Structures are given as C-alpha cells and as structure tokens.
Tab-separated table of C-alpha atoms and ligand atoms in Angstrom:
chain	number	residue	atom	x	y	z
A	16	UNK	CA	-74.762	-12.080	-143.526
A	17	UNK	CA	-71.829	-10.961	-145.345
A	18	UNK	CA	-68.970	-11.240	-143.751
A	19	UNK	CA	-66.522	-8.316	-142.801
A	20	UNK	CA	-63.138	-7.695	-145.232
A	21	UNK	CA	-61.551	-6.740	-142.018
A	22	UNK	CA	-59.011	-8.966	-141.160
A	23	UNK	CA	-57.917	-8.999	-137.774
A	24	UNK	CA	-54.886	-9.377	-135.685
A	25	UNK	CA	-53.679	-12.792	-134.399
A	26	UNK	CA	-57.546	-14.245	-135.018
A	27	UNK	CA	-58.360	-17.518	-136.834
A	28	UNK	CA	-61.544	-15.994	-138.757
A	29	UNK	CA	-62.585	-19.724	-139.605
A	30	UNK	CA	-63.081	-20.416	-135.117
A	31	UNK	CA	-63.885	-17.156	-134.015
A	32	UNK	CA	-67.074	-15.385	-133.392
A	33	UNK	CA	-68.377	-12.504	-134.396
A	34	UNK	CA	-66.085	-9.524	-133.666
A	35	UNK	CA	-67.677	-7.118	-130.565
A	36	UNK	CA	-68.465	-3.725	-132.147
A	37	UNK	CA	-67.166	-1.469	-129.618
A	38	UNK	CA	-68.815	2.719	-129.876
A	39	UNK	CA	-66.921	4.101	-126.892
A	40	UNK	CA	-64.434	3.432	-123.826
A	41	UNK	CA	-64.082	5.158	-120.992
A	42	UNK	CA	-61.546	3.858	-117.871
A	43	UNK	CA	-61.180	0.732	-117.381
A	44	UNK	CA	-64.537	-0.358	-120.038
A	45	UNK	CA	-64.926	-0.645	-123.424
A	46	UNK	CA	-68.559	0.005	-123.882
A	47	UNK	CA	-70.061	-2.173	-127.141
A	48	UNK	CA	-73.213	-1.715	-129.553
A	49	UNK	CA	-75.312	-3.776	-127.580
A	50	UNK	CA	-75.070	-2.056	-124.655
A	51	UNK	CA	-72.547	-4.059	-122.885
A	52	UNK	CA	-69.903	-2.461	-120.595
A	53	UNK	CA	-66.627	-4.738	-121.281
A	54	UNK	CA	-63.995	-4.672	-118.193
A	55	UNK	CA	-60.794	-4.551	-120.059
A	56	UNK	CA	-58.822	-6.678	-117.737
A	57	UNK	CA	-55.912	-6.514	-120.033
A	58	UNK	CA	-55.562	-2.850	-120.748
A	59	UNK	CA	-56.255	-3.711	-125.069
A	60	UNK	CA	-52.997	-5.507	-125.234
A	61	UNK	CA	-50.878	-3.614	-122.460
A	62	UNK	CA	-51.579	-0.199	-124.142
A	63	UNK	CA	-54.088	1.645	-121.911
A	64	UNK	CA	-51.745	2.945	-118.784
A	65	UNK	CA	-54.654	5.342	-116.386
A	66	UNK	CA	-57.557	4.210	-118.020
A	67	UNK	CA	-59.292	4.501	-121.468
A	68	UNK	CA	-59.646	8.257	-122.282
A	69	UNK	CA	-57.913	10.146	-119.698
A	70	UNK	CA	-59.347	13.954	-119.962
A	71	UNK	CA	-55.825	15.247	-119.963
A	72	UNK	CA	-54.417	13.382	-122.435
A	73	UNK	CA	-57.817	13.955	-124.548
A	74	UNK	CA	-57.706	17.563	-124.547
A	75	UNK	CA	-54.536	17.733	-125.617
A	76	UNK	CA	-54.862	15.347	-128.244
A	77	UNK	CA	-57.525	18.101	-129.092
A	78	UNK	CA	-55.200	21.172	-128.662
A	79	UNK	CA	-52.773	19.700	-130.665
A	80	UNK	CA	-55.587	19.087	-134.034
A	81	UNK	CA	-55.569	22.630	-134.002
A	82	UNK	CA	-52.002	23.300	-135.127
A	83	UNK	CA	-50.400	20.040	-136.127
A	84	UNK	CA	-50.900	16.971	-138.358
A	85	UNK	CA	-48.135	15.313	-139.464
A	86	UNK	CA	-44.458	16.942	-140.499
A	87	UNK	CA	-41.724	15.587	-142.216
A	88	UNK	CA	-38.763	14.987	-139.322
A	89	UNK	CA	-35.626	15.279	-141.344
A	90	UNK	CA	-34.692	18.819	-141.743
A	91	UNK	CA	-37.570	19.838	-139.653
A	92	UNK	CA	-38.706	19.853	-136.384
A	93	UNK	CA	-41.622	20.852	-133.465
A	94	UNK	CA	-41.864	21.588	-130.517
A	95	UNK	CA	-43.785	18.767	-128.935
A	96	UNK	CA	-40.652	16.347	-129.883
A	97	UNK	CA	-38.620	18.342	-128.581
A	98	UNK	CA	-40.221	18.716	-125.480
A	99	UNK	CA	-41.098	14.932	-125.214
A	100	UNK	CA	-37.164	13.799	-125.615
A	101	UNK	CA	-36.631	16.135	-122.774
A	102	UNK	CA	-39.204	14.764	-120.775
A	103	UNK	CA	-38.126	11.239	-121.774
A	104	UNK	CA	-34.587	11.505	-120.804
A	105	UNK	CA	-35.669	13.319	-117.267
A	106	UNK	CA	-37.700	10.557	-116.337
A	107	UNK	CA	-35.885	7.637	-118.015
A	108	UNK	CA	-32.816	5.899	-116.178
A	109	UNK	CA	-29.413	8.454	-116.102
A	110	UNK	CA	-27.640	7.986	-118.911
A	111	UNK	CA	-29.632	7.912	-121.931
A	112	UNK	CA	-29.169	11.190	-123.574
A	113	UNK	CA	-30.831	10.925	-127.407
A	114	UNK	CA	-34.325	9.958	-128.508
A	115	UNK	CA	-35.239	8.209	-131.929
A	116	UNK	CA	-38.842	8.396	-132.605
A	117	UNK	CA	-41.038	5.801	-134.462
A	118	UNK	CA	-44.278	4.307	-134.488
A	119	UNK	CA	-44.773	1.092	-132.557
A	120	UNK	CA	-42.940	-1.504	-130.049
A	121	UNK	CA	-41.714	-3.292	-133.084
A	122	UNK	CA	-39.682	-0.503	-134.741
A	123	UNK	CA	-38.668	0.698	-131.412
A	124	UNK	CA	-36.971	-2.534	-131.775
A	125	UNK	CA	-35.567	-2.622	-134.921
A	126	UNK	CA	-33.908	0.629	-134.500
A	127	UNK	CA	-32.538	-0.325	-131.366
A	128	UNK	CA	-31.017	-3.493	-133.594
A	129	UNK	CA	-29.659	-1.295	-136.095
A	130	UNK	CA	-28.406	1.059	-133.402
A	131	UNK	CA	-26.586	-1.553	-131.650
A	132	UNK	CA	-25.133	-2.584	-135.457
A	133	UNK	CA	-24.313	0.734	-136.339
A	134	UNK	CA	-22.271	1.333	-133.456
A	135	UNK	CA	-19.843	-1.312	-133.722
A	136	UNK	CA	-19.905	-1.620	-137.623
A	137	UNK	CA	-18.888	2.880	-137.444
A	138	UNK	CA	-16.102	1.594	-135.059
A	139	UNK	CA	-14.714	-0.496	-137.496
A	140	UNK	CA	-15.758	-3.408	-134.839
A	141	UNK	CA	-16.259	-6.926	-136.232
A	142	UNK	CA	-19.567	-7.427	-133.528
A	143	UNK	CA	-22.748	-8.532	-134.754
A	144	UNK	CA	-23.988	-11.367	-132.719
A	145	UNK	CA	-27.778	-10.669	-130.845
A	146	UNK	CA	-28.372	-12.430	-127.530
A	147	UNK	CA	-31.808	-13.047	-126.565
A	148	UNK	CA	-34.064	-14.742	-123.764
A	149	UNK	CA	-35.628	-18.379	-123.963
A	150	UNK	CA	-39.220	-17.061	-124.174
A	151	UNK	CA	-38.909	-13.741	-125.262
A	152	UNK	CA	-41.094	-11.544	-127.693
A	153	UNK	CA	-40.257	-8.634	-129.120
A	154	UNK	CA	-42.948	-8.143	-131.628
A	155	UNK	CA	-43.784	-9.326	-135.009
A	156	UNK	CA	-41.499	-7.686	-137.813
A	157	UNK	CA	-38.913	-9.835	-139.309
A	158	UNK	CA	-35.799	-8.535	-137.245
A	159	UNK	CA	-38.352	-9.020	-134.032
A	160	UNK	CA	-39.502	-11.913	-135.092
A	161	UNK	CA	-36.045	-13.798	-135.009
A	162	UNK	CA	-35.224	-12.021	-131.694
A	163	UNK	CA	-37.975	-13.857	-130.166
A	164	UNK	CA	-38.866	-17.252	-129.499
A	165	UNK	CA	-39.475	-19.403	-132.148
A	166	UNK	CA	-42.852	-21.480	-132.692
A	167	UNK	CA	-46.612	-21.898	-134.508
A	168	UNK	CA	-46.423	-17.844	-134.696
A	169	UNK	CA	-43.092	-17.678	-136.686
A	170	UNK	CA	-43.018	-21.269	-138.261
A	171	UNK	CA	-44.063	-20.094	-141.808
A	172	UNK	CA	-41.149	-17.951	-141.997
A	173	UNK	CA	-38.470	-19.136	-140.589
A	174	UNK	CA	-37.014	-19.092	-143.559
A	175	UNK	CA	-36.164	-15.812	-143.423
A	176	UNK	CA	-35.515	-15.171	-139.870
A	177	UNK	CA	-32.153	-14.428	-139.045
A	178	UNK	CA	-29.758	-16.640	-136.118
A	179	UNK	CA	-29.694	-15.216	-132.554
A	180	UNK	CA	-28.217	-16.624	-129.521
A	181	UNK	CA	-30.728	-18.042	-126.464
A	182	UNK	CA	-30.298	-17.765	-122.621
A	183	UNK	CA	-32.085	-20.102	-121.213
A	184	UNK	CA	-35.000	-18.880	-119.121
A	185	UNK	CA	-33.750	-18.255	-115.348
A	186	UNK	CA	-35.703	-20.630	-113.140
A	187	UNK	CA	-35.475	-19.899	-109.909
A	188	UNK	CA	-32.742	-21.967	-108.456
A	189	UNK	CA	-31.236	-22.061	-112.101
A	190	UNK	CA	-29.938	-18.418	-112.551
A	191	UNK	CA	-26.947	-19.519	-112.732
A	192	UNK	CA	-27.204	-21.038	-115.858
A	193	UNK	CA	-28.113	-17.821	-117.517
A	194	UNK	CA	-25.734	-15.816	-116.817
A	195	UNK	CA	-22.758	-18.608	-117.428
A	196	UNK	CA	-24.625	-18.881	-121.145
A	197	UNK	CA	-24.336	-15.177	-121.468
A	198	UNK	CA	-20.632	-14.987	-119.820
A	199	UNK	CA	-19.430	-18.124	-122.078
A	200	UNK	CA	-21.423	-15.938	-125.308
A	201	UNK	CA	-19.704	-12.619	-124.590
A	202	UNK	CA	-16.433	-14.491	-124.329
A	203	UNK	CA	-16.200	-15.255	-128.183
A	204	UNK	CA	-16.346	-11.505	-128.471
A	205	UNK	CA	-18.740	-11.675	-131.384
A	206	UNK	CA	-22.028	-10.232	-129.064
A	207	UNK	CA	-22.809	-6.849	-130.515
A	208	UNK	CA	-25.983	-6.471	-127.639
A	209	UNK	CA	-28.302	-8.367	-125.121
A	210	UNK	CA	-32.121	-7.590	-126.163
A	211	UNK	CA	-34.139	-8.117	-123.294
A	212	UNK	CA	-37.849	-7.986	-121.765
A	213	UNK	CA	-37.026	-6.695	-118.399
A	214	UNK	CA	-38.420	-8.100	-114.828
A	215	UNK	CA	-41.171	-10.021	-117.146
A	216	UNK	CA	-41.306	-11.806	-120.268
A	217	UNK	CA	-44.518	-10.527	-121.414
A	218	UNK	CA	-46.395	-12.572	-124.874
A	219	UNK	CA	-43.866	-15.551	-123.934
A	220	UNK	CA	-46.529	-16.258	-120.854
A	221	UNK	CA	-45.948	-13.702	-117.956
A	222	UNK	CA	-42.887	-15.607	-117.001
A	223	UNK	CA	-41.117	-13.340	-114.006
A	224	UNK	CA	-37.434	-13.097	-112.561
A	225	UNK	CA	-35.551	-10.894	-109.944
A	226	UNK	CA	-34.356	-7.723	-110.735
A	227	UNK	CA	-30.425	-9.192	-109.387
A	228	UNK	CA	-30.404	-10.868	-112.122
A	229	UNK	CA	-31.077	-8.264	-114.778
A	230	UNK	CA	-28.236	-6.421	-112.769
A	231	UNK	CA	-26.099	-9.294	-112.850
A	232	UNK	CA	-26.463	-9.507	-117.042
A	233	UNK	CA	-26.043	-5.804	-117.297
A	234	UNK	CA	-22.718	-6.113	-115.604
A	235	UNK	CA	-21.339	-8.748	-117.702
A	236	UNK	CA	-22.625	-6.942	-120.623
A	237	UNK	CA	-20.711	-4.089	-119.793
A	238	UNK	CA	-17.289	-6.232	-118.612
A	239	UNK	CA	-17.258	-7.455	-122.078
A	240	UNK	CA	-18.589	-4.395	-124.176
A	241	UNK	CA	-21.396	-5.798	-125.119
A	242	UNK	CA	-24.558	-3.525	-125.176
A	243	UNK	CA	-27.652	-3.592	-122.946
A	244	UNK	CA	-31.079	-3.295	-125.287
A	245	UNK	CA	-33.954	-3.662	-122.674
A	246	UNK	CA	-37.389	-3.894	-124.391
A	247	UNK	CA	-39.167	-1.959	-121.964
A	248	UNK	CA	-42.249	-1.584	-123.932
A	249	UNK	CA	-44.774	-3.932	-121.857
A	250	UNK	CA	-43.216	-3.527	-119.080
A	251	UNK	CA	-43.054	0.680	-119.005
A	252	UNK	CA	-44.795	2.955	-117.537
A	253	UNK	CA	-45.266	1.838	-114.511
A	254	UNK	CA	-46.328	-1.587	-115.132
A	255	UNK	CA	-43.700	-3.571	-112.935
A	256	UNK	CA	-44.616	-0.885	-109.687
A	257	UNK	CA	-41.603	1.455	-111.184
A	258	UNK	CA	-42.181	3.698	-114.576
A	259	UNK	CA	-39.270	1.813	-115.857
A	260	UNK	CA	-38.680	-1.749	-114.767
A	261	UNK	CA	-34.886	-1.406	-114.838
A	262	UNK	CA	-35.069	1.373	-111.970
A	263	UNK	CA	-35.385	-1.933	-109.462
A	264	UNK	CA	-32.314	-3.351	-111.268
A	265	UNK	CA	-30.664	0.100	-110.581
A	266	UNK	CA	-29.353	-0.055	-114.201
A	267	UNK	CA	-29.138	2.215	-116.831
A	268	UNK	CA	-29.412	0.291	-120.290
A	269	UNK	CA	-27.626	1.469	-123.588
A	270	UNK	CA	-30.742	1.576	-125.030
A	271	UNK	CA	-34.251	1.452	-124.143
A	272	UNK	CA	-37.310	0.905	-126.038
A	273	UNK	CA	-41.044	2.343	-125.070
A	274	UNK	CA	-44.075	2.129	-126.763
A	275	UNK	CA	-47.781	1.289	-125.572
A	276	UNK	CA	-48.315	3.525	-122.516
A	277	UNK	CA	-46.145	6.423	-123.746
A	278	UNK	CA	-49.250	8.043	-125.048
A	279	UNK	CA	-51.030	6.578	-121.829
A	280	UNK	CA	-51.949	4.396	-125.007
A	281	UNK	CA	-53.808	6.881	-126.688
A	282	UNK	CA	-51.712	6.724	-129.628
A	283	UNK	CA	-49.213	5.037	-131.668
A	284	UNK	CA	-46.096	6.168	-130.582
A	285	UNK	CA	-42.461	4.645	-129.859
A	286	UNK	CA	-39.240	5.794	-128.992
A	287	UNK	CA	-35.949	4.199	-128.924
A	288	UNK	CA	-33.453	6.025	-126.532
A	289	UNK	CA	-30.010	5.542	-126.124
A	290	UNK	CA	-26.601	6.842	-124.492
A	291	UNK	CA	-24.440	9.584	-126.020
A	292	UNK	CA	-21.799	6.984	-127.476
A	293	UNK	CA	-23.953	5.223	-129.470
A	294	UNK	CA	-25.110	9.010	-131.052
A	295	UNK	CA	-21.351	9.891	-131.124
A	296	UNK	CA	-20.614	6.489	-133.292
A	297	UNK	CA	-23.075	7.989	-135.699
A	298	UNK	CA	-21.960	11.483	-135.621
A	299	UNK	CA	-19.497	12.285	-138.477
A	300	UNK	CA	-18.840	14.282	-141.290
A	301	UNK	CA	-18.416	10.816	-143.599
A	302	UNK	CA	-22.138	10.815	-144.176
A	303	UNK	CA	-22.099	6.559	-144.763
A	304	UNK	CA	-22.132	6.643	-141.089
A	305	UNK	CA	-25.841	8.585	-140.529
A	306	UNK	CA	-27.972	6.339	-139.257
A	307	UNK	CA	-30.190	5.081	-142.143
A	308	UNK	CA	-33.673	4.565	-140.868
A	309	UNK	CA	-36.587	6.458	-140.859
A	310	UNK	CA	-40.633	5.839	-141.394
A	311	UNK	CA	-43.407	7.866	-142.873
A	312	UNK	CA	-44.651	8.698	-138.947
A	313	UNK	CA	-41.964	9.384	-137.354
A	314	UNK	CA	-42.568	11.258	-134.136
A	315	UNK	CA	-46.776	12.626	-134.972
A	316	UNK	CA	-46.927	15.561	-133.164
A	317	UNK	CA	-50.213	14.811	-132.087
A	318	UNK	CA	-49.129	11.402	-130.572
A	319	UNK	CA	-46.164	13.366	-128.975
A	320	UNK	CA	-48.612	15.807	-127.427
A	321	UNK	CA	-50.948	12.808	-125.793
A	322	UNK	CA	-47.191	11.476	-124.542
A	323	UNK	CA	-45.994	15.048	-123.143
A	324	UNK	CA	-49.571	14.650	-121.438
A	325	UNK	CA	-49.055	11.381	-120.163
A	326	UNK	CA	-45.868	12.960	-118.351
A	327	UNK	CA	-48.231	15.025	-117.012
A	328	UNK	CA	-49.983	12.889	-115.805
A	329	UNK	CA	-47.246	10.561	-114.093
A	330	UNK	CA	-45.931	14.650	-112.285
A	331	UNK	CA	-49.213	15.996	-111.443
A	332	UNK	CA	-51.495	12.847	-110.415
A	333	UNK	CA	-50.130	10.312	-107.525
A	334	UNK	CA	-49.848	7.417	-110.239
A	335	UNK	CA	-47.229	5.415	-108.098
A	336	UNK	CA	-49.304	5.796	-105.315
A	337	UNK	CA	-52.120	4.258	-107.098
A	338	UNK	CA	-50.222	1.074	-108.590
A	339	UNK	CA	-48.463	0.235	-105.015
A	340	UNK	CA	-52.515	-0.190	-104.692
A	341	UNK	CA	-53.379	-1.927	-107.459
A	342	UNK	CA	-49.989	-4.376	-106.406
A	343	UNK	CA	-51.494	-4.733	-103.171
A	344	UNK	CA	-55.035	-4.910	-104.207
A	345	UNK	CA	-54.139	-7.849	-106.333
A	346	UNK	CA	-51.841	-9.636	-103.827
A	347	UNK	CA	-54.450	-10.123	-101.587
A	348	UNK	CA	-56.889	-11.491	-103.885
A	349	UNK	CA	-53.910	-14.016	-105.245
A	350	UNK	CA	-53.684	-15.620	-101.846
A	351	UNK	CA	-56.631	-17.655	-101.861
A	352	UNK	CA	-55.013	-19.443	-105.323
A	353	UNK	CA	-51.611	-19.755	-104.135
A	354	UNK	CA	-52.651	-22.640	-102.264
A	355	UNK	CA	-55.491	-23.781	-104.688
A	356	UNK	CA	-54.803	-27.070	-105.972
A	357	UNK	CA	-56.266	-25.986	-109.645
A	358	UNK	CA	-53.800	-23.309	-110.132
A	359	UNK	CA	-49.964	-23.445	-110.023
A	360	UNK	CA	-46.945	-20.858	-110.175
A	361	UNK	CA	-48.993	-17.795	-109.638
A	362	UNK	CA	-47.075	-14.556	-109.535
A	363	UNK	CA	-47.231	-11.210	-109.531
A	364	UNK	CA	-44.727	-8.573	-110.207
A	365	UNK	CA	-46.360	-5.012	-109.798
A	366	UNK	CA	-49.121	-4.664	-111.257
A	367	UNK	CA	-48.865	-7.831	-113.477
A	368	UNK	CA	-50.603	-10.854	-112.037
A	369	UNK	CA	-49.998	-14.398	-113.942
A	370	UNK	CA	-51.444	-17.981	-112.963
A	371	UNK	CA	-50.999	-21.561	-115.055
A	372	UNK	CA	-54.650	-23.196	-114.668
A	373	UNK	CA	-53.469	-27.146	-114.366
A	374	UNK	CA	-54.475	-28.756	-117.616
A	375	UNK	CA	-52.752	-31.203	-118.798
A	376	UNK	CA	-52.302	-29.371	-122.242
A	377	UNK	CA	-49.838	-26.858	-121.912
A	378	UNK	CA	-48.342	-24.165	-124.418
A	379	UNK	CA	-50.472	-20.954	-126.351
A	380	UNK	CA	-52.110	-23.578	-128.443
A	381	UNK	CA	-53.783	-25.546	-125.680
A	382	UNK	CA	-57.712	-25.757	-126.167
A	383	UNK	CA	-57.499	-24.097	-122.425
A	384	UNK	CA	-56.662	-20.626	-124.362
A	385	UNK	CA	-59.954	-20.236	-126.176
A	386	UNK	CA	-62.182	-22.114	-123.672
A	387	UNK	CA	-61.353	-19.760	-120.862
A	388	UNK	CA	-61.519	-16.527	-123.269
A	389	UNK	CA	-65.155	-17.369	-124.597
A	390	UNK	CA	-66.073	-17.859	-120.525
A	391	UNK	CA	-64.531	-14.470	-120.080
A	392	UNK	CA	-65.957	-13.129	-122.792
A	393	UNK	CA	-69.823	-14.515	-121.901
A	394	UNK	CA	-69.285	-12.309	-118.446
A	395	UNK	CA	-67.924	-8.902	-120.457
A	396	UNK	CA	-64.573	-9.483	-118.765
A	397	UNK	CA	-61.431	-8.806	-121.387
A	398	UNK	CA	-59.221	-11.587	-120.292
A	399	UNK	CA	-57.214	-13.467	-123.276
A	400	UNK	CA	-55.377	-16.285	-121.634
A	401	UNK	CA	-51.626	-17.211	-123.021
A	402	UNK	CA	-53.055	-20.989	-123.848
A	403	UNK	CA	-53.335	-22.259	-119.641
A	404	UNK	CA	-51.904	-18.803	-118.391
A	405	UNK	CA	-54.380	-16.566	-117.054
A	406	UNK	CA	-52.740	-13.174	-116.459
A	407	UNK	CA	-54.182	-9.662	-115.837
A	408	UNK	CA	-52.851	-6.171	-116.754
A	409	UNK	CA	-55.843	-3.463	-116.038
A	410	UNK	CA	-55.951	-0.023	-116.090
A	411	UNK	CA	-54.807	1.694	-112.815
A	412	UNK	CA	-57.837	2.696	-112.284
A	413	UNK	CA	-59.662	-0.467	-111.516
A	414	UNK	CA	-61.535	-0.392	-108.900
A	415	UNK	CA	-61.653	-3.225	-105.741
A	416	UNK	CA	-65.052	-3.951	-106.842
A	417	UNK	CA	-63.886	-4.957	-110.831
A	418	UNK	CA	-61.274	-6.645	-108.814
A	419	UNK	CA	-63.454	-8.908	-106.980
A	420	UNK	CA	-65.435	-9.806	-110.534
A	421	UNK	CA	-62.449	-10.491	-112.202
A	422	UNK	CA	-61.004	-12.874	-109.681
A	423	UNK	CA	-64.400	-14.516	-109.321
A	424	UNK	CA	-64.615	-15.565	-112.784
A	425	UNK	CA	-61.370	-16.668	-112.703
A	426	UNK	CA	-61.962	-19.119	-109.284
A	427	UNK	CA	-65.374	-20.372	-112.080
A	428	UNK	CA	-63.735	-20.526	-115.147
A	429	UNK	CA	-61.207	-23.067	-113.276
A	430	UNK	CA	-63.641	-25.198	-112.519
A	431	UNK	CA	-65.509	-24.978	-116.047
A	432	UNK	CA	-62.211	-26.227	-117.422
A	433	UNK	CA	-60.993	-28.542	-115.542
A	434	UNK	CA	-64.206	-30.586	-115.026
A	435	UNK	CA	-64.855	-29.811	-118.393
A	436	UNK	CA	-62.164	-31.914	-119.145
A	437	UNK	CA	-60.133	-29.696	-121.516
A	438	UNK	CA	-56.963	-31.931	-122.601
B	780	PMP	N1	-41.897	-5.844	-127.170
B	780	PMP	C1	-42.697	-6.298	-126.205
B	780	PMP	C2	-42.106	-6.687	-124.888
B	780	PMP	C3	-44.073	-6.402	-126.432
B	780	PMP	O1	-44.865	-6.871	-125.457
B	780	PMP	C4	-44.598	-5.995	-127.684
B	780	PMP	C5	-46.082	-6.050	-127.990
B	780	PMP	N2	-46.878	-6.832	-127.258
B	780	PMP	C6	-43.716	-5.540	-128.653
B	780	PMP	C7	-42.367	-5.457	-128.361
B	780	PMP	C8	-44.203	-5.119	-130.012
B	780	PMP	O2	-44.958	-3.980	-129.939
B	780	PMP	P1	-45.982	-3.575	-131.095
B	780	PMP	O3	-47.072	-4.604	-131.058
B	780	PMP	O4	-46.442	-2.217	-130.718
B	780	PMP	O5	-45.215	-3.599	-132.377
C-alpha cells in the first residue's frame, strides 16, 4: 500500500499504525470510515469545549461564509473583531482592556513575550529576564519552546533556544520554595514577566497546585514590577470549573493568552489580551515603538464569528452548571482509585482528571505511553496517556454512561500493564 505523504503531528511514522480516517464528529465522538464511533476522551488535544459541532457555533460559522473570508487587519477592520474583543474583555478578569489577535496557543504566546519586551524596552527599562515553571509547556515555536521544559521534544534544538529562569514545581508541602525562587529572581531586578500555566500544568503531565499560590506569585510579581503572563490556553474556558482559571486565584494577569476553546474549538483562533499600560507603552507618535508583529491570519472573521458564538453559548446555555457536573461526575468515579494500590497521585481539578499508573518506568517516553493508548484505542476510547499519566479532558457533554466506559477501561488497562510487565 503506498503510504500517505501526510506527516503528522508528534507521531513516530516508523511505530505507529495506520492513521484512523475520521468522516464526521458530532459531541463528544469522532465517527471513523469503518463505522466506528470514537469517544474523544480528550476533547482532540483540549480544543473541543461543548462538544464536537455545536449547532450554534455551526450556523454561524455558516452565516459568516456568506460575507467574510479573510481581511487584511492593519488599516482595516470588521465587525466580528470588534465585537469579540468586547466580549473578551467582559468576560475575561477586570483589567485587561486590549485584544491582539492571532492564530494559535503558540503565537498567543509569543506575542505575549514580545508584549512583555516591548513594554519595558519603550520605557527605556533594562528588563528582559522570562521566569517560567519546572514542567511547563507553552507550545512548540522557538520562543515557546525555550519557555518550556526542556527534554527528548526540544533536544535537537537546543541550540537555538534561548535562557529562561525555572521555579521549581510547587509540591505540596514545598510551596515555599517557589515562591522564595521567584522572590530571590525578581530581586536582581532583571525579570521582565512570569509566564505561567495556571491551576494546571497541562503537556508537562496534568501536574495541579492551589490557586493561593498563583495569588501568592501574582503578588510578588506585582511588588517588584514584574509582569504576570498566564497561559490560559488549556486551561480556559471553563476547563478548571471557572471560564478562566485565574478567577479562583482572584487575580487579574497583565496578560492573558486563549486559544483552543475560544472557537468552542471550532477554529483556529488566539488572542493575547492585556492591560491598558502595556497598550499605552506602545502608543506613541515615534513609530519604532508600534508593536511589530503580525501574521497572515490575524483575527479570520469567520473564526471570530464561531468565538462570538461560543460566548453565546457560555450566556445563553447553563455551561457552568454542566461542568460543576462533569467535576462531580468524575470525582465520584476517582474514588474507587484513590485507594487502588495500581494507581498513585490521582487528581482532579475541574473538569481535568489525572492519575500516574505505577510502572516502574516513568517520564513521556515510558513504554506505558503507547501500551495504554493502543488498549484505548482497541475499545474506540481517545485517551493518549502523558507516558504513565492517564488523564481525561472530555467534552462537557459526556454523558454518565461514556463516563462509566471510560473509567472501566482505565481500572483494565491497569491491569494489562502492570501484569504485562511494562518496565
Ligand atoms: N500553552 C498551553 C498551556 C498548551 O497546552 C498549548 C497546546 N497544547 C499551547 C500553549 C500551544 O498551543 P497550540 O498548540 O495551539 O500552538
């Protein structure tokens, strides 16, 4: 058979099987060309918010075809951007008063980076230091890249990744630690921002911490003028149990990044928004200090309609109601491993469950990772295990019954591996 030219996203073509052909999704299934109905247990990598297809956001996807495909958005502008920043800054944390559009959770990144840059560097302000999170992940650009934690993924190109700082991780009894590192970083005077997954540390394995602490970073941040970047762009939308994990901080970061489930994730779309003095820094009539970045896609009008839809959505459809459910749902199905000898540190925080299957092989390359994905995939569940790490981020609209599957597999595939003796 020949094979496909396609080459596909973090896959080693030489150990993989053939790819599933998926013809349609619709809620929480991806339905494939053999007739299979695929529970996407992971919402195709955090994107998928309500469920696949939500008629609402569809139709105005369609609406939107009829007037718009893309504009240029220098000099010109449309409505549905304009409309979406409002929206944005009404639902997003008090404080953050401009929107930059782009295209995915990377660049939502990397313009927060050069945001943070820009500010100090228009101020004349020698700052250029970037703190970051043991564990982290911020994507997989360059600038993300050496934001995030360094291993197998980045190893080939270190060489070009630039130097950041690292907290360590805050284990629980240790938080401490993190915020000394940060206080004893901010007091060289050099940190320009904190980047940070909020609540949960998402591709670095589901790892979890209180929102106190998160507080406790933002105020030291802010005692030494440093600024707050908080990569909300797993953890939006209602993924943590608030549409914006830094609500349960009660923080307002300087700037905040959202991606994935802005279009209900529909379609690519990101947005980077910030407070007023960060705009003001770039505000001038010296026109070296505009804020030099832009891309091809910059704010589709089509993808801001399906995100003005999503709003929608979150006003006119009781979507907090539904993931205190889904949190609850899930808690009681965790129980019966919290005191399973097979399974250790399993958490949950909203609507993101996580659980280390005990293997002795730890870390994303343990043979653990694939083993459990190809038993997944043998049932039609869409579960990709972080190496050992089972975790879970579905739809909201699950039901108790996909539930039940999902957890079932996972109390089998526990078994499979261990007495399978992966090492
Ligand atoms: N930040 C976080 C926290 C993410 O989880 C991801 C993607 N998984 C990104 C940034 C990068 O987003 P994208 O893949 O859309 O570039």
């Amino acid at each position: 058979m020949r094979r496909s030219p396609v080459w596909h996203p973090f896959t080693q073509h030489a150990l993989e099987p053939a790819m599933n052909r998926i013809v349609r999704t619709e809620g929480a299934y991806l339905f494939d060309d053999q007739g299979n109905a695929v529970l996407d247990a992971i919402s195709s990598w955090w994107v998928i918010t309500h469920g696949h297809r939500h008629p609402l956001i569809m139709e105005a996807i369609r609406q939107s075809c009829e007037s718009f495909d893309q504009i240029i958005f220098a000099e010109y502008t449309h409505e549905p951007a304009e409309e979406l920043a409002k929206g944005l800054i009404a639902v997003a944390p008090a404080g953050l008063d401009h929107v930059f559009y782009s295209d995915s959770g990377s660049t939502s990144i990397e313009v927060a980076l050069k945001m943070a840059l820009g500010f100090f560097h228009n101020w004349g302000v020698p700052r250029s230091r970037i703190v970051v999170m043991e564990y982290g992940y911020h994507g997989d650009t360059i600038g993300t890249m050496s934001a995030g934690e360094r291993g197998v993924f980045n190893m080939a190109y270190e060489p070009m990744l630039f130097d950041v700082d690292r907290l360590p991780f805050p284990e629980p009894g240790r938080e401490q630690d993190t915020l000394d590192a940060f206080e004893a970083f901010c007091r060289g005077g050099q940190v320009a921002a904190l980047l940070i997954e909020p609540l949960v540390l998402g591709a670095g394995g589901m790892l979890m911490y209180p929102a106190s602490l998160l507080a406790e970073l933002k105020a030291i941040a802010a005692r030494h003028g440093s600024l707050m970047i908080a990569d909300e762009v797993m953890t939006g939308w209602g993924r943590t149990g608030t549409l914006f994990a830094c609500e349960q901080a009660d923080i307002t970061p300087d700037i905040l990044c959202t991606s994935k489930g802005l279009t209900g994730g529909s379609l690519p779309l990101a947005a980077t928004l910030c407070s007023a003095e960060i705009f003001d820094a770039h505000l001038s009539t010296d026109r070296s200090r505009t804020f030099f970045h832009s891309s091809s896609y910059t704010a589709n009008p089509i993808a801001c309609a399906a995100a003005l839809a999503n709003l929608d959505v979150w006003k006119t459809e009781p979507v907090i109601d539904r993931i205190r459910s889904l949190g609850a749902m899930h808690g009681a199905r965790l129980m019966r491993f919290r005191a399973d000898g097979r399974f250790s540190n399993v958490r949950q925080t909203g609507t993101i469950v996580a659980l280390v299957v005990n293997v002795p092989a730890t870390g994303y390359l343990s043979d653990a990772g694939p083993k459990l994905r190809g038993f997944f995939k043998e049932r039609h569940l869409l579960i990709r295990p972080l190496g050992n790490v089972i975790y879970l981020m579905t739809p909201y609209c699950v039901t108790a019954d996909d539930l039940d599957r999902i957890y079932d597999a996972i109390d089998e595939a526990a078994d499979i591996i261990i007495q399978g003796g992966v090492p």
